[in-house]
Each structure stands twice: as structure tokens, then as C-alpha cells.
Short mmCIF file of N, CA, C and O in Angstrom, two decimals:
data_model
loop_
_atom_site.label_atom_id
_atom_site.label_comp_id
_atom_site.label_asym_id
_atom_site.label_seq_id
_atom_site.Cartn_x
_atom_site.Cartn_y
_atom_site.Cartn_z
N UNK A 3 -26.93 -12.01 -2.99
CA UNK A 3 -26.90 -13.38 -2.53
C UNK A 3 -28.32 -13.92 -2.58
O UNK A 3 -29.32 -13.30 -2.23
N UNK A 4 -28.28 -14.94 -2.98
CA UNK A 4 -29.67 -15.82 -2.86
C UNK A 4 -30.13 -16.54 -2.00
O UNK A 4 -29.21 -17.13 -1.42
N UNK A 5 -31.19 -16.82 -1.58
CA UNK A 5 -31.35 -17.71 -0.72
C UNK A 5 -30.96 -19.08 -0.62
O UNK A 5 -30.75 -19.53 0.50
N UNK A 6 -30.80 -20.01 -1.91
CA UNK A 6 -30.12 -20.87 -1.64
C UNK A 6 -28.45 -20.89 -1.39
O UNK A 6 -27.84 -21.95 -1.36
N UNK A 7 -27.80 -19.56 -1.20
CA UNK A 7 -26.56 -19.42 -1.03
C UNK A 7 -25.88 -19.41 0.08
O UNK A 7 -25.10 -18.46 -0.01
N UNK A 8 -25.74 -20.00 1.18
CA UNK A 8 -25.30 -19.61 2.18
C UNK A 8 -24.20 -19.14 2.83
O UNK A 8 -23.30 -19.88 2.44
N UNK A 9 -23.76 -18.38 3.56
CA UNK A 9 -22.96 -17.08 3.69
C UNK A 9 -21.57 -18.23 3.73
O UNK A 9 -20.60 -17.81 3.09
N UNK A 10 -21.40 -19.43 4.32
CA UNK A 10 -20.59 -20.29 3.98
C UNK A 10 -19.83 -20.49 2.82
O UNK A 10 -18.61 -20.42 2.68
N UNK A 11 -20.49 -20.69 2.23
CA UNK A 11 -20.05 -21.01 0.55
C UNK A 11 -19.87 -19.66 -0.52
O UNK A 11 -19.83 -19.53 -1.74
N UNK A 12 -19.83 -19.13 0.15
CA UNK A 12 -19.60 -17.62 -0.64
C UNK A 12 -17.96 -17.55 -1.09
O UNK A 12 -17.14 -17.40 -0.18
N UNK A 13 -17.56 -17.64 -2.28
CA UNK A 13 -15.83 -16.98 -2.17
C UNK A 13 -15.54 -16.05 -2.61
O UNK A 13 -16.18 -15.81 -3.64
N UNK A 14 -14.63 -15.08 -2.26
CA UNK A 14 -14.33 -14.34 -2.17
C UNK A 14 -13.54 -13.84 -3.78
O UNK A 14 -12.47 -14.36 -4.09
N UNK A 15 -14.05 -13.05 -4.49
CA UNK A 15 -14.15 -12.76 -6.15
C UNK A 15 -12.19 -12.89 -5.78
O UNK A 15 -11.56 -12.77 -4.73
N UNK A 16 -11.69 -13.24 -7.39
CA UNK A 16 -10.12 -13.37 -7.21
C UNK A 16 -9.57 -13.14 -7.83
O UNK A 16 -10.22 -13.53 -8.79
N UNK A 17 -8.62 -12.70 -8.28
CA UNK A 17 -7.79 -11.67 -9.21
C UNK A 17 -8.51 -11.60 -11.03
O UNK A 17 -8.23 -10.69 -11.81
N UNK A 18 -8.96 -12.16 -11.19
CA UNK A 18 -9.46 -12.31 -12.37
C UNK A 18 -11.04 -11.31 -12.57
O UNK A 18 -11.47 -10.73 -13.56
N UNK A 19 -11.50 -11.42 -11.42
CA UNK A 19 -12.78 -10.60 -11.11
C UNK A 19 -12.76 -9.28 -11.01
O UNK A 19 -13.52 -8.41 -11.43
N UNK A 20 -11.34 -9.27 -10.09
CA UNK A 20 -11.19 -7.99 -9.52
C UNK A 20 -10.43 -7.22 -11.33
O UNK A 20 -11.08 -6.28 -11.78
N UNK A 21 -9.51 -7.54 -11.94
CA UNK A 21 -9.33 -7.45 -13.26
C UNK A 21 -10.74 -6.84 -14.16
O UNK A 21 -10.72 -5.76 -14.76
N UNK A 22 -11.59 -7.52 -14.12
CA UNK A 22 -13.17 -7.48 -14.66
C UNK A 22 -13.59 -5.89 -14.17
O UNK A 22 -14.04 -4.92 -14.77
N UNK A 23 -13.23 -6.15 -12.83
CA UNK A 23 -14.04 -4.44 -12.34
C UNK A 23 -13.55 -3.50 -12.61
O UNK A 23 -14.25 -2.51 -12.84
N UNK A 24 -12.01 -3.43 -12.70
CA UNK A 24 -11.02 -2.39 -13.06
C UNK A 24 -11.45 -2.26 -14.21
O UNK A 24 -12.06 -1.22 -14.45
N UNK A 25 -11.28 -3.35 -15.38
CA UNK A 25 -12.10 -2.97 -16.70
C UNK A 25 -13.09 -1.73 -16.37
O UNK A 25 -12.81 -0.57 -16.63
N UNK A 26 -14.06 -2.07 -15.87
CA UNK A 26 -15.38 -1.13 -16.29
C UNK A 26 -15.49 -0.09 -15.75
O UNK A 26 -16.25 0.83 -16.09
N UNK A 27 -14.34 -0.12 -14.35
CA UNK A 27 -14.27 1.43 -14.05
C UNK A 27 -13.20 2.29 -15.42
O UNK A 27 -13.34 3.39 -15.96
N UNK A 28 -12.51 1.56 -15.54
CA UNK A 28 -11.71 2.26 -16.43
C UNK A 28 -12.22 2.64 -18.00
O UNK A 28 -11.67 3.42 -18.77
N UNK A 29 -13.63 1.74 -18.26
CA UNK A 29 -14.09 2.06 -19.08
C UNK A 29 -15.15 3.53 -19.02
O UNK A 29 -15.53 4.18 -19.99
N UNK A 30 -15.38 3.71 -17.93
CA UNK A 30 -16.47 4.38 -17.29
C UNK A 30 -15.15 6.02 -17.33
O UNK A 30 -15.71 7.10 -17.56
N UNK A 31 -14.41 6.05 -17.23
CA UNK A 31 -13.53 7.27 -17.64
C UNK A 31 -13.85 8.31 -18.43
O UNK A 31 -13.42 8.38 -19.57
N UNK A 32 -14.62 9.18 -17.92
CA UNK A 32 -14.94 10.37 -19.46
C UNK A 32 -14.34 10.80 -20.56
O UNK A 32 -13.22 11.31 -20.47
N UNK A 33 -14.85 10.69 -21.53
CA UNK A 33 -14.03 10.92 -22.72
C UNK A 33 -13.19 11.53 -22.37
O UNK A 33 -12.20 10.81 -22.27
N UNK A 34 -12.82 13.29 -21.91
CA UNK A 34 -11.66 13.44 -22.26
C UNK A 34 -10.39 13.42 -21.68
O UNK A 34 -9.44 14.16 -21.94
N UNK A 35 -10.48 12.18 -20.61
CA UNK A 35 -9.37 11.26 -19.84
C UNK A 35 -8.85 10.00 -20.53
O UNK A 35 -7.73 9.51 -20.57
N UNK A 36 -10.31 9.52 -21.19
CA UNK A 36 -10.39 7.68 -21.39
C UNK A 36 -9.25 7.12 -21.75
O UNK A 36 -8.71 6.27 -21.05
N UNK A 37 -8.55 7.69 -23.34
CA UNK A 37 -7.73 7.38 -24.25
C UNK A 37 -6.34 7.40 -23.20
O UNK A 37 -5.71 6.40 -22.83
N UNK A 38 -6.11 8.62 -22.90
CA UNK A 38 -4.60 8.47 -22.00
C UNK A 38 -4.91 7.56 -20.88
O UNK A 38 -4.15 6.59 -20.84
N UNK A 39 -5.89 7.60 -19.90
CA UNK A 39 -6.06 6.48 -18.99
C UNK A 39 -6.19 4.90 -19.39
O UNK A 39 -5.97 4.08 -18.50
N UNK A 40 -6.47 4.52 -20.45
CA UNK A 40 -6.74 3.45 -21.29
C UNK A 40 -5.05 2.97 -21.10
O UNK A 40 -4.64 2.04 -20.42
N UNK A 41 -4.31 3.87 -21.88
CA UNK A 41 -2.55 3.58 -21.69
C UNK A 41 -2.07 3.00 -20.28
O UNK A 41 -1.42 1.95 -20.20
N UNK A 42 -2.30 3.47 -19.60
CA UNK A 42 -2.01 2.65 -18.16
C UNK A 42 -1.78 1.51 -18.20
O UNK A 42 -1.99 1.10 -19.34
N UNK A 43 -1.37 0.57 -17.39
CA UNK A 43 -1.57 -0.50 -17.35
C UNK A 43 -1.98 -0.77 -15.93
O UNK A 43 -1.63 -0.07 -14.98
N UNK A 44 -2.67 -1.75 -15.86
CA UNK A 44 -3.31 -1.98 -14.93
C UNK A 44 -2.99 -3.54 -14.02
O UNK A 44 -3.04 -4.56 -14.71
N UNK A 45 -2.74 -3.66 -12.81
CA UNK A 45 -1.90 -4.55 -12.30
C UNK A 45 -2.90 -4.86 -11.32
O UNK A 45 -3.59 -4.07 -10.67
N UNK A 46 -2.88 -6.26 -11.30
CA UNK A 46 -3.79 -6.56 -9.98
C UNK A 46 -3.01 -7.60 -9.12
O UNK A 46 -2.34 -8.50 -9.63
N UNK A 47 -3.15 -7.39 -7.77
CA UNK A 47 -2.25 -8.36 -6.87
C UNK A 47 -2.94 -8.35 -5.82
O UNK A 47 -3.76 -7.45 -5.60
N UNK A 48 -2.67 -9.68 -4.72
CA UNK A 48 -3.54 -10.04 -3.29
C UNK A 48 -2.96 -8.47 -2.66
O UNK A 48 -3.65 -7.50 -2.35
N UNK A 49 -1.50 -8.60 -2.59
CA UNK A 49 -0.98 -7.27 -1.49
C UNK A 49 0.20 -6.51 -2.49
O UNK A 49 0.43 -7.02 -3.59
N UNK A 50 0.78 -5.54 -2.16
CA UNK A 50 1.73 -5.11 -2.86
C UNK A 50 3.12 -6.01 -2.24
O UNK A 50 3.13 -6.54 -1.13
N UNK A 51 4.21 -6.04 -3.19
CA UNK A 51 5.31 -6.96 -2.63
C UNK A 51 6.18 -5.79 -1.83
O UNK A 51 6.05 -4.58 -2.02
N UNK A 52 7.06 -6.41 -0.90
CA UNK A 52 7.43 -6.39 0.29
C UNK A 52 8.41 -5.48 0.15
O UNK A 52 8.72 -4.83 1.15
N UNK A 53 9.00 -5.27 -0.92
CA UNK A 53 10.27 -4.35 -0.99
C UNK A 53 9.24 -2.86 -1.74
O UNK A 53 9.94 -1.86 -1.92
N UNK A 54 7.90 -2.72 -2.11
CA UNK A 54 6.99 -1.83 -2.09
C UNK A 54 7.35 -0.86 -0.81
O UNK A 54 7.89 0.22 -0.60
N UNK A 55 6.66 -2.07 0.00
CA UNK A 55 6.34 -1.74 1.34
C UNK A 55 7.07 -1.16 1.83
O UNK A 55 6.98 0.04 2.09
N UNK A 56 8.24 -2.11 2.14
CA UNK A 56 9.37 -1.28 2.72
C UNK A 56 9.68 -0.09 2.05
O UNK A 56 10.51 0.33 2.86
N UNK A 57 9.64 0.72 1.22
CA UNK A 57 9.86 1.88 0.65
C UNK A 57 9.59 2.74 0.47
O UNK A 57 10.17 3.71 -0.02
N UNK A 58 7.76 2.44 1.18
CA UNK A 58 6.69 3.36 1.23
C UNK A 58 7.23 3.39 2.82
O UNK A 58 8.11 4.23 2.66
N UNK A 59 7.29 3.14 3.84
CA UNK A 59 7.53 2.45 5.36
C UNK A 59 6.24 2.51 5.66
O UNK A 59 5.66 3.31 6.39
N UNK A 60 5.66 1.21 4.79
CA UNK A 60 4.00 0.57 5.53
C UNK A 60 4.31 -0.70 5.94
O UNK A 60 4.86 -1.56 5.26
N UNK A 61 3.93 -0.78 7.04
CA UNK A 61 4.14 -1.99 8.18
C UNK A 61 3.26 -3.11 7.63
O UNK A 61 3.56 -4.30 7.49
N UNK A 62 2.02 -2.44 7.32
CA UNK A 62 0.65 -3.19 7.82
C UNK A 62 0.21 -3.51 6.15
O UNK A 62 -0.32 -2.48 5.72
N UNK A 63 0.26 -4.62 5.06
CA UNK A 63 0.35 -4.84 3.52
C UNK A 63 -1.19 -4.29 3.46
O UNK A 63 -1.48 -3.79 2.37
N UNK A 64 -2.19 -4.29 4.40
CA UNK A 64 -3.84 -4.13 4.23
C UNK A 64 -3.77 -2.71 4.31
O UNK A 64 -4.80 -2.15 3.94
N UNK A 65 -2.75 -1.89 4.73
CA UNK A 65 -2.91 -0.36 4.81
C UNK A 65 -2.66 0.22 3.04
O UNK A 65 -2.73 1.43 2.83
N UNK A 66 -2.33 -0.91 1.68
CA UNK A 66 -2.52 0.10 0.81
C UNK A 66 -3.25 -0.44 -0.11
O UNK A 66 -2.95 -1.59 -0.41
N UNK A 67 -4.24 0.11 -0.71
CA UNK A 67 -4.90 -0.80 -1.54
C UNK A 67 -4.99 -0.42 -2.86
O UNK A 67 -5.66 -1.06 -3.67
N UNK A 68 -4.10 0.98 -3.27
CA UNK A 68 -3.47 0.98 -4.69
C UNK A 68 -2.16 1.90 -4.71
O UNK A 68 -1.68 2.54 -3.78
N UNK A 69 -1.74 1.79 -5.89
CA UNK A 69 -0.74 2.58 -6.29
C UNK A 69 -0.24 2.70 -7.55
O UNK A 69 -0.04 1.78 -8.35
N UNK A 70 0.01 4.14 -7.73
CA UNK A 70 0.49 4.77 -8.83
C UNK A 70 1.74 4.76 -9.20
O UNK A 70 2.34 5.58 -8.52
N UNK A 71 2.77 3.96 -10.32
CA UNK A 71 3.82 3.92 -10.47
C UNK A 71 4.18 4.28 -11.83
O UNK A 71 3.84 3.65 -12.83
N UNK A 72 5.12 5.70 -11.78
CA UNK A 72 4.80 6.17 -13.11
C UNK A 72 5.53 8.11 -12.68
O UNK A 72 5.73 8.68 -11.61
N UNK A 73 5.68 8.45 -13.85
CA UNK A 73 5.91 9.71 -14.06
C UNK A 73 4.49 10.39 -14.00
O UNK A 73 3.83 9.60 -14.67
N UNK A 74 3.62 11.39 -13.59
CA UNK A 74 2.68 12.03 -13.60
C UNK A 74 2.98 12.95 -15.06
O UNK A 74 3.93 13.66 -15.40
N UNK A 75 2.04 12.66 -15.57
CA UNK A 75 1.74 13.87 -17.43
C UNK A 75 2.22 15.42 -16.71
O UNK A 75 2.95 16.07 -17.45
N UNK A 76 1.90 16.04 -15.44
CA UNK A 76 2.10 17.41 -15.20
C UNK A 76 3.96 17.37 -15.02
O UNK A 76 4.60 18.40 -15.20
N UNK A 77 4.42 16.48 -14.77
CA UNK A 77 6.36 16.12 -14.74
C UNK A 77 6.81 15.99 -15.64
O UNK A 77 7.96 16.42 -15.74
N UNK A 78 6.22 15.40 -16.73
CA UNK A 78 6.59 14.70 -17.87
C UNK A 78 7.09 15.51 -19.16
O UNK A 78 6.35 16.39 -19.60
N UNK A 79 8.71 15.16 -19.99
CA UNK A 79 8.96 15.74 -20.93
C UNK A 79 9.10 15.02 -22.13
O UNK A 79 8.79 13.84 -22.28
N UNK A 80 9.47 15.58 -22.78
CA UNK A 80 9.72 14.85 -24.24
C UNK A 80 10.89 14.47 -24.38
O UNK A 80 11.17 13.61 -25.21
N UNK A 81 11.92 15.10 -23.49
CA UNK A 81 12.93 14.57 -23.00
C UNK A 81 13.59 13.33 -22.28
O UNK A 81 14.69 12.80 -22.29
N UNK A 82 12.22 13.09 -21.59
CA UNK A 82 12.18 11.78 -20.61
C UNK A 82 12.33 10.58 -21.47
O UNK A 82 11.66 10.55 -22.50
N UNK A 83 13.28 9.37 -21.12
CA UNK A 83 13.59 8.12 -21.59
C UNK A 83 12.29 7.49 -21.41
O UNK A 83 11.65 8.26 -20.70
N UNK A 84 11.62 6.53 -21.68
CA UNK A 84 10.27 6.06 -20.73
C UNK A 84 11.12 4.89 -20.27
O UNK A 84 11.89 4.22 -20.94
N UNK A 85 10.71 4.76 -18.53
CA UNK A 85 11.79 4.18 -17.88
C UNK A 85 10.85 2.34 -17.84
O UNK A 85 11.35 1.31 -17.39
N UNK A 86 9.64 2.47 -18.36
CA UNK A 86 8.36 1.82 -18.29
C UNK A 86 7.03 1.66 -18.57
O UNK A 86 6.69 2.79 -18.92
N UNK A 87 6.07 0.96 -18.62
CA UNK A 87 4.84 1.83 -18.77
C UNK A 87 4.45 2.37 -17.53
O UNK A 87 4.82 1.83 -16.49
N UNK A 88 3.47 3.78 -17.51
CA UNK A 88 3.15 4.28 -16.08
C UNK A 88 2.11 2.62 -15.85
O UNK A 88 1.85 1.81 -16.74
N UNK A 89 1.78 2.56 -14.61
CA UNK A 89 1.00 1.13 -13.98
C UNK A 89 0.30 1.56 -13.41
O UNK A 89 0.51 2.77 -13.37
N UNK A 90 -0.85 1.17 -12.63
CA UNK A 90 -1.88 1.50 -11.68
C UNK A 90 -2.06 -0.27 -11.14
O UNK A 90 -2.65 -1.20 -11.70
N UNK A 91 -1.05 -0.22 -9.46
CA UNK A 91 -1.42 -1.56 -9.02
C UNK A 91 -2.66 -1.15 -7.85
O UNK A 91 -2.80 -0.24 -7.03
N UNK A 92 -3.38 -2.26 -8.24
CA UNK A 92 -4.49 -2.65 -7.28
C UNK A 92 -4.54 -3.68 -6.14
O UNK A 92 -4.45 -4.78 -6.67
N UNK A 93 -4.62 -3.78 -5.04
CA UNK A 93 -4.58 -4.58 -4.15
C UNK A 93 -5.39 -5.41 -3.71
O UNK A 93 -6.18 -5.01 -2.85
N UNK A 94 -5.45 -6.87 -4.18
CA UNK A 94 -6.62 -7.12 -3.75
C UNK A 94 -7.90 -7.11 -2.04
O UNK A 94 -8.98 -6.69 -1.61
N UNK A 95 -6.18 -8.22 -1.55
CA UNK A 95 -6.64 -8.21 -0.15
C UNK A 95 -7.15 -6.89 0.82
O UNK A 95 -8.00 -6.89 1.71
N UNK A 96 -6.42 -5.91 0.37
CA UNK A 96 -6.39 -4.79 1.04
C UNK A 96 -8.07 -4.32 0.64
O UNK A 96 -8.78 -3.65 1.40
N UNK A 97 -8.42 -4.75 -0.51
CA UNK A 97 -9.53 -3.86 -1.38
C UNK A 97 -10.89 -4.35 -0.55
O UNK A 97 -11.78 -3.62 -0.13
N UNK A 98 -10.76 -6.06 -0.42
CA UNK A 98 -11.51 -6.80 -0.07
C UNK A 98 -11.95 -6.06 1.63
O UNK A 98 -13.03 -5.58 1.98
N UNK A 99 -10.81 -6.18 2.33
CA UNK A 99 -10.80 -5.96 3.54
C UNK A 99 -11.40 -4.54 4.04
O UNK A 99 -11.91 -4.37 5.15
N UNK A 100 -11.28 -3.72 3.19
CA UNK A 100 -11.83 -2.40 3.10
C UNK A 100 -13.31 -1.82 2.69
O UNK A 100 -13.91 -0.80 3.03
N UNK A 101 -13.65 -2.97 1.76
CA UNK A 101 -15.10 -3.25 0.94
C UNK A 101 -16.02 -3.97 2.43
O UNK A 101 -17.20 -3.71 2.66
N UNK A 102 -15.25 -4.78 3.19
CA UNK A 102 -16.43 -5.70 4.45
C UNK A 102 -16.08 -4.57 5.60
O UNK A 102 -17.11 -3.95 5.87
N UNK A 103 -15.29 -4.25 6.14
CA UNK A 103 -15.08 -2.90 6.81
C UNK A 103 -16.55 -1.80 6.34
O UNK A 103 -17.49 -1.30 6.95
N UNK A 104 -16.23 -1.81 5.41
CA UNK A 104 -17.40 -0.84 5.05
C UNK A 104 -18.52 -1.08 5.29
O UNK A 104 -19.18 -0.39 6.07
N UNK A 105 -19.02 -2.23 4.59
CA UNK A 105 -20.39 -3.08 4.51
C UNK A 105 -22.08 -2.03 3.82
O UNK A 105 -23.30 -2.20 3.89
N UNK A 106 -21.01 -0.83 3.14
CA UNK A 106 -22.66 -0.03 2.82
C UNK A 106 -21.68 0.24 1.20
O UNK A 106 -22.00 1.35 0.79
N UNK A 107 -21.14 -0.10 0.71
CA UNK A 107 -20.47 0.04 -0.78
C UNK A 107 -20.17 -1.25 -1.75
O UNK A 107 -19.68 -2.36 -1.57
N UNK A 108 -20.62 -0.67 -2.67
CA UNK A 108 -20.47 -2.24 -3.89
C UNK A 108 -18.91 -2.11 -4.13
O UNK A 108 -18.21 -1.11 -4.23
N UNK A 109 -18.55 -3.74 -4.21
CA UNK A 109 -17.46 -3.85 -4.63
C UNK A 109 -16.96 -3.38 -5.71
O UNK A 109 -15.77 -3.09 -5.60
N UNK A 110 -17.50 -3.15 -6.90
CA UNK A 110 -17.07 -2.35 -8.21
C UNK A 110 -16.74 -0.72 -8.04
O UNK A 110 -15.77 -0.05 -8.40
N UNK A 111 -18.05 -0.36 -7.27
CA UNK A 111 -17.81 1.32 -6.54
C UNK A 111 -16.20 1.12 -5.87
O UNK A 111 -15.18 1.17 -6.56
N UNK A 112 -16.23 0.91 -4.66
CA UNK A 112 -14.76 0.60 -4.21
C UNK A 112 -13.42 0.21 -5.05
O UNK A 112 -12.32 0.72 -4.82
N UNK A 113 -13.69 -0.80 -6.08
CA UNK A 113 -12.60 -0.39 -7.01
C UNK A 113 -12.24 0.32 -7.44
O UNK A 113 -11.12 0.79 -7.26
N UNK A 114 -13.45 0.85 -8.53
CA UNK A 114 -13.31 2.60 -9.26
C UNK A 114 -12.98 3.64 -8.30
O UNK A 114 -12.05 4.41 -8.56
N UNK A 115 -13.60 3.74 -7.26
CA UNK A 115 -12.90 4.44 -6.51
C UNK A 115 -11.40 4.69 -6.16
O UNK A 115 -10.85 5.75 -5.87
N UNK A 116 -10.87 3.36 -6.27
CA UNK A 116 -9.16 3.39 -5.61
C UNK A 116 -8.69 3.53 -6.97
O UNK A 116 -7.77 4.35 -6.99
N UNK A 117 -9.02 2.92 -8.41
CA UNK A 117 -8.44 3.40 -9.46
C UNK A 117 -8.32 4.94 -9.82
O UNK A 117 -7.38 5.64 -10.22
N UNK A 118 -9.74 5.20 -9.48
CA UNK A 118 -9.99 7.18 -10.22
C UNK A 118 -8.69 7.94 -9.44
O UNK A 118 -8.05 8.92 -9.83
N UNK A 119 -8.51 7.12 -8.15
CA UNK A 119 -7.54 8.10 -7.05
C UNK A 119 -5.80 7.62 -7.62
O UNK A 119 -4.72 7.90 -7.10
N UNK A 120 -6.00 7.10 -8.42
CA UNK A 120 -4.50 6.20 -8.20
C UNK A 120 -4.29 7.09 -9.98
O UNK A 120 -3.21 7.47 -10.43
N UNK A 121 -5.69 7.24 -10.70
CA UNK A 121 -5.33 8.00 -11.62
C UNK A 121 -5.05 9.20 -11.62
O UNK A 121 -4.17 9.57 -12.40
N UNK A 122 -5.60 10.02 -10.89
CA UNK A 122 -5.48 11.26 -10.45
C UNK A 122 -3.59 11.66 -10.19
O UNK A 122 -3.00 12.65 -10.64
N UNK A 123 -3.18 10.89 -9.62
CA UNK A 123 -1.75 10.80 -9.45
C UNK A 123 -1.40 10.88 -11.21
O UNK A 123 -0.63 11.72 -11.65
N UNK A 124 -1.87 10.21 -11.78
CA UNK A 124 -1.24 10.52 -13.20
C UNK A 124 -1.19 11.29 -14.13
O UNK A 124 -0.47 11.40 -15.12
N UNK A 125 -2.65 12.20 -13.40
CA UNK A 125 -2.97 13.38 -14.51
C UNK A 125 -2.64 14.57 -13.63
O UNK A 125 -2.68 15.74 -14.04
N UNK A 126 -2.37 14.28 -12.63
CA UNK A 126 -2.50 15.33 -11.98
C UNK A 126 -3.26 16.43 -11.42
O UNK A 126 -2.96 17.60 -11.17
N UNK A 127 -4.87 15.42 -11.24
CA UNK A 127 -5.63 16.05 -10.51
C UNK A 127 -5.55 16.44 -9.43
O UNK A 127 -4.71 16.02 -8.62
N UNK A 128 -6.66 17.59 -9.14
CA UNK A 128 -7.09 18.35 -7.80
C UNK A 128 -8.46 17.56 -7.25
O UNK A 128 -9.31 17.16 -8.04
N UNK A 129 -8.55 17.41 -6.02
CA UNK A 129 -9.50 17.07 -5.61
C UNK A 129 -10.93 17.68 -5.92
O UNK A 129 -11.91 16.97 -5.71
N UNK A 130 -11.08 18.89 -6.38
CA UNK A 130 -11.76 19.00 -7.64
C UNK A 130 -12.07 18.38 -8.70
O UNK A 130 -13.21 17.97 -8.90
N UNK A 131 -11.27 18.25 -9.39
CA UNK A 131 -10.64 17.19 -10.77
C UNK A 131 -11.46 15.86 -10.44
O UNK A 131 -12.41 15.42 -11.09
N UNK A 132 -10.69 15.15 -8.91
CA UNK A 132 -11.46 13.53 -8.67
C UNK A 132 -12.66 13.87 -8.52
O UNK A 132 -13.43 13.00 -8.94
N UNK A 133 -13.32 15.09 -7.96
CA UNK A 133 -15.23 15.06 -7.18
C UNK A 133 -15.98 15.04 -8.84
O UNK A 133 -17.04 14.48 -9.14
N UNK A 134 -15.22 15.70 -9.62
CA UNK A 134 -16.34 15.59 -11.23
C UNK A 134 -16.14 14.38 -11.67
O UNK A 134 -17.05 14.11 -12.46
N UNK A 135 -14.93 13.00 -11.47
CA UNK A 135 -15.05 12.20 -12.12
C UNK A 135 -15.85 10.90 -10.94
O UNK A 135 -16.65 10.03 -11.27
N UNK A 136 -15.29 11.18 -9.55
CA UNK A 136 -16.04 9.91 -8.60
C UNK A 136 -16.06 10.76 -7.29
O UNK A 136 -15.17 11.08 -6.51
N UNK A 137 -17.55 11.05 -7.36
CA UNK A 137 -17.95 11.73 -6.14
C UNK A 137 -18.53 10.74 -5.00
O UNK A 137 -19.71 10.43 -4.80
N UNK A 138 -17.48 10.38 -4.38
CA UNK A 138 -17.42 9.17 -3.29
C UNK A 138 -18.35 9.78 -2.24
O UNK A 138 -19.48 9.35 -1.99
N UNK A 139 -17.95 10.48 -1.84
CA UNK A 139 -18.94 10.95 -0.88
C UNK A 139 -20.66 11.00 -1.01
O UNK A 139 -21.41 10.71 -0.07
N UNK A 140 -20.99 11.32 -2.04
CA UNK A 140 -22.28 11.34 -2.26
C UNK A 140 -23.27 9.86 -2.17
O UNK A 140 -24.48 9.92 -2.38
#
């Protein structure tokens, strides 16, 4: 923020931005993930919709701020119809709300973060697997 910016007039980045960041985390994918993670598709929304919710039984729409919808590659046969493409939805509001909660993480970090985890569901990583690709903690 700049000094002529005042904390007033600030808005809040909006589906199109948040789109932008997913890009570059997803570009940021090590080669030998990129290509199958590239396939994904990638979904961005304020909250997940309501019949989600209800199905997950989350009360609270700010309690999820992604999700993996999709067959995982370790399930997956050659047998399988594809019922869809696998998706990776992102949440905005939830993302936002979680990013000022925080107040010590860049908003792009926090994206890649909820994507690498929402990918992991697809490849079927070990929490091993996520610490070599986004070592959050550090």
C-alpha cells in the first residue's frame, strides 16, 4: 500500500484476481506434477454453493476455502467413465477471511497454499509429498 492509498479505498482483489493467483501457483507446480495438474480445472467462487455445504455438514460457508472434486489418480481406472473434469474449487470469501485472520502471509502464498492441498487430494499425496512441494510452515 502506498501512502497516498488509504486503508478506506482499498478493495478487496475479486474473482478475476484471485483466478490470476491460482494461475501462478499452478504454474509454480514442479515439473513432474505440472502437466497432470495443468488438467484440472480450476474454479473460483465468493463461497462454495449451499447444497456443497450441506453435504460436507459445514454450517459456517467461511469454514471451507477449497475443494477437491474429482476421482484421485491413486482410485482411478481405465475402466472409469469420466463422470467430469476432476476441478479444484477455490473460495474466495473464505480465502480472503483467512488471509486478514492471519495478517503475516501474502495473499498469493495463501492461495497456493489451499490449491497445493486441494491437489494433493488428486495425486494422492502424503504430507510428505505436500512439505517438498509448499512448505507452509517454514
Amino acid at each position: 500500500m502506498t501512502q497516498s492509498t488509504p486503508h478506506h479505498d482499498l478493495i478487496a482483489p475479486g474473482l478475476d484476481a484471485f483466478e490470476a493467483l491460482a494461475e501462478a501457483a499452478l504454474a509454480a507446480i514442479p515439473a513432474p506434477y505440472a502437466a497432470t495438474a495443468r488438467s484440472i480445472v480450476i474454479r473460483i467462487e465468493d463461497f462454495a454453493p449451499d447444497h456443497l455445504l450441506s453435504e460436507m455438514a459445514i454450517a459456517d460457508p467461511f469454514e471451507l476455502t477449497g475443494l477437491y472434486d474429482g476421482v484421485p489418480l491413486t482410485e482411478k481406472s481405465v475402466m472409469d467413465q469420466p463422470m467430469g473434469p476432476d476441478t479444484i474449487w477455490l473460495f474466495r470469501r473464505p480465502i480472503l477471511d483467512e488471509w486478514a485472520d492471519r495478517g503475516n502471509v501474502g495473499l498469493g502464498a495463501l492461495v497456493a497454499h489451499v490449491l497445493v492441498h486441494e491437489l494433493a487430494h488428486h495425486f494422492g499425496w502424503s504430507d510428505d509429498d505436500i512439505a517438498r512441494i509448499d512448505a507452509w510452515w517454514e
